[in-house]
C-alpha positions as a printed NumPy array, in Angstrom:
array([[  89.639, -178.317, -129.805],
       [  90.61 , -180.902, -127.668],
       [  93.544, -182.757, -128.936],
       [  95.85 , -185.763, -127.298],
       [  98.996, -186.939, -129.138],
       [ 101.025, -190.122, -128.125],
       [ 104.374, -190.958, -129.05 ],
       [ 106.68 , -192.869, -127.653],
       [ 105.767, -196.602, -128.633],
       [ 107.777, -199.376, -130.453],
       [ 108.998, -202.531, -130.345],
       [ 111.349, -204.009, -127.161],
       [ 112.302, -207.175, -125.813],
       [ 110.986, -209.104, -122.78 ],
       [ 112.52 , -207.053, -119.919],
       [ 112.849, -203.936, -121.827],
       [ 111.261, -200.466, -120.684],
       [ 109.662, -197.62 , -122.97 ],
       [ 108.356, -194.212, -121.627],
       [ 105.386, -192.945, -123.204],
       [ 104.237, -189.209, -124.045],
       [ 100.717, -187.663, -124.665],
       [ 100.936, -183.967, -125.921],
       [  97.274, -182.306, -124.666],
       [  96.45 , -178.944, -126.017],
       [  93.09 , -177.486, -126.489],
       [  92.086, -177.467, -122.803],
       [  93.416, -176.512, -119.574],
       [  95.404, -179.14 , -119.034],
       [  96.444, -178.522, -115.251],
       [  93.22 , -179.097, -113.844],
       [  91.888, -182.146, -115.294],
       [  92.637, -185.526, -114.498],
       [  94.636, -187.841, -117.223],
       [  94.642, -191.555, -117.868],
       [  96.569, -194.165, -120.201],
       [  94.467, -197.171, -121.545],
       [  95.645, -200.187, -123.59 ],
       [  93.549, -202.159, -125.844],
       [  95.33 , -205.625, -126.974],
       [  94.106, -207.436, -130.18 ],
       [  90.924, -209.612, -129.285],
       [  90.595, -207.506, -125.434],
       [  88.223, -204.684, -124.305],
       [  90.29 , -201.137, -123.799],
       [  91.365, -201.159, -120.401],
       [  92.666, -198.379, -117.562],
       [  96.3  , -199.071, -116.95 ],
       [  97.382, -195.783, -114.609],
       [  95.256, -192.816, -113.574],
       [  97.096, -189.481, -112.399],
       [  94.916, -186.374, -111.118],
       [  95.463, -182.962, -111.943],
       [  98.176, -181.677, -109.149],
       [  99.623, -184.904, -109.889],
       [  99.299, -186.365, -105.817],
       [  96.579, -188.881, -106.874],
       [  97.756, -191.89 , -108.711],
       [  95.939, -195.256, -109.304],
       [  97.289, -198.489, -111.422],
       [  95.893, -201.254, -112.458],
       [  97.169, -204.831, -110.557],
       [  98.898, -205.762, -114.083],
       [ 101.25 , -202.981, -113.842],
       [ 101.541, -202.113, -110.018],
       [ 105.382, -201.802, -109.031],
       [ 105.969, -202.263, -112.858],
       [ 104.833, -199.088, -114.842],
       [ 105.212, -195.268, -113.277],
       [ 102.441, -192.505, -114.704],
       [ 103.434, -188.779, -113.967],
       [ 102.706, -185.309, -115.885],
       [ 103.967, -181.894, -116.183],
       [ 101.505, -179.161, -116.371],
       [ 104.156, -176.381, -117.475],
       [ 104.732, -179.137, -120.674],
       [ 100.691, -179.972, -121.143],
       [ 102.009, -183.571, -121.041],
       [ 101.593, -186.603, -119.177],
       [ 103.952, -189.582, -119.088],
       [ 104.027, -193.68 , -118.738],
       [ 107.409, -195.221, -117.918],
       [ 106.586, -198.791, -118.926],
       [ 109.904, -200.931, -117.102],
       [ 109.868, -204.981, -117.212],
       [ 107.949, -205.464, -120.245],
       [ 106.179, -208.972, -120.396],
       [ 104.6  , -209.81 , -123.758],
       [ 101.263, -209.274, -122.205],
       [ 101.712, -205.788, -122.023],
       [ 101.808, -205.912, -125.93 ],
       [  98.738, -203.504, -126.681],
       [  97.591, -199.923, -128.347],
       [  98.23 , -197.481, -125.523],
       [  95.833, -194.648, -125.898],
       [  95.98 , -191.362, -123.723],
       [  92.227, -190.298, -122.393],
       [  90.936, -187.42 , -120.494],
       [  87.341, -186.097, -119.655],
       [  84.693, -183.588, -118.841],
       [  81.115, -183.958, -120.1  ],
       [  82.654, -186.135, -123.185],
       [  85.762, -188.757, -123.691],
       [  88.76 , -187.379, -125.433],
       [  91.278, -190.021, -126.28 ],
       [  94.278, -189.531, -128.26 ],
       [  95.146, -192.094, -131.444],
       [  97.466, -194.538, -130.081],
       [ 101.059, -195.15 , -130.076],
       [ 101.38 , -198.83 , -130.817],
       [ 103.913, -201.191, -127.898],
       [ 105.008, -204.879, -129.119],
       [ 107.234, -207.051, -125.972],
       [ 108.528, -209.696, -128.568],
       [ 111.909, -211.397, -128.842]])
């Protein structure tokens, strides 16, 4: 089955950076698309970077433009978010997600930007 596995979250100051990983196994993971959502307390989830399958296509969301850097590397099943200049808005559950005829999301890896 289908399974997505974050890691890489914690806590870090204002200015700080963090690099998150999502492990996919259960699929082909070179030809499908990956994304990283955050949800913060109170918000709707919402798409923060977008990479597609050879890796070429890449979309961000305005929040984290020039800011955050997705990638992936299909020999490793794994897809990456370097998170640099953390603000305290980008305090949130980051959640890996991927899809074909259903939504797979991974569980979270929690990311606090607090002095």
């Amino acid at each position: 089955q289908v399974q997505l596995v974050e890691s890489g979250g914690g806590l870090v100051q204002p200015g700080g950076s963090l690099r998150l990983s999502c492990a996919a196994s259960g699929f082909t993971f070179s030809i499908y698309d990956m994304q990283w959502y955050r949800q913060a307390p109170g918000k709707q989830r919402e798409l923060v970077a977008g990479i597609s399958s050879s890796g070429i296509g890449i979309v961000y969301s305005d929040s984290v433009k020039g800011r955050f850097t997705i990638s992936r590397d299909n020999t490793k099943s794994t897809v990456y978010l370097q998170m640099n200049s953390l603000k305290s808005e980008d305090t949130a559950v980051y959640y890996c997600n991927t899809r074909d005829r259903f939504e797979y999301w991974g569980q979270g890896t929690q990311v606090t930007v607090s002095s």
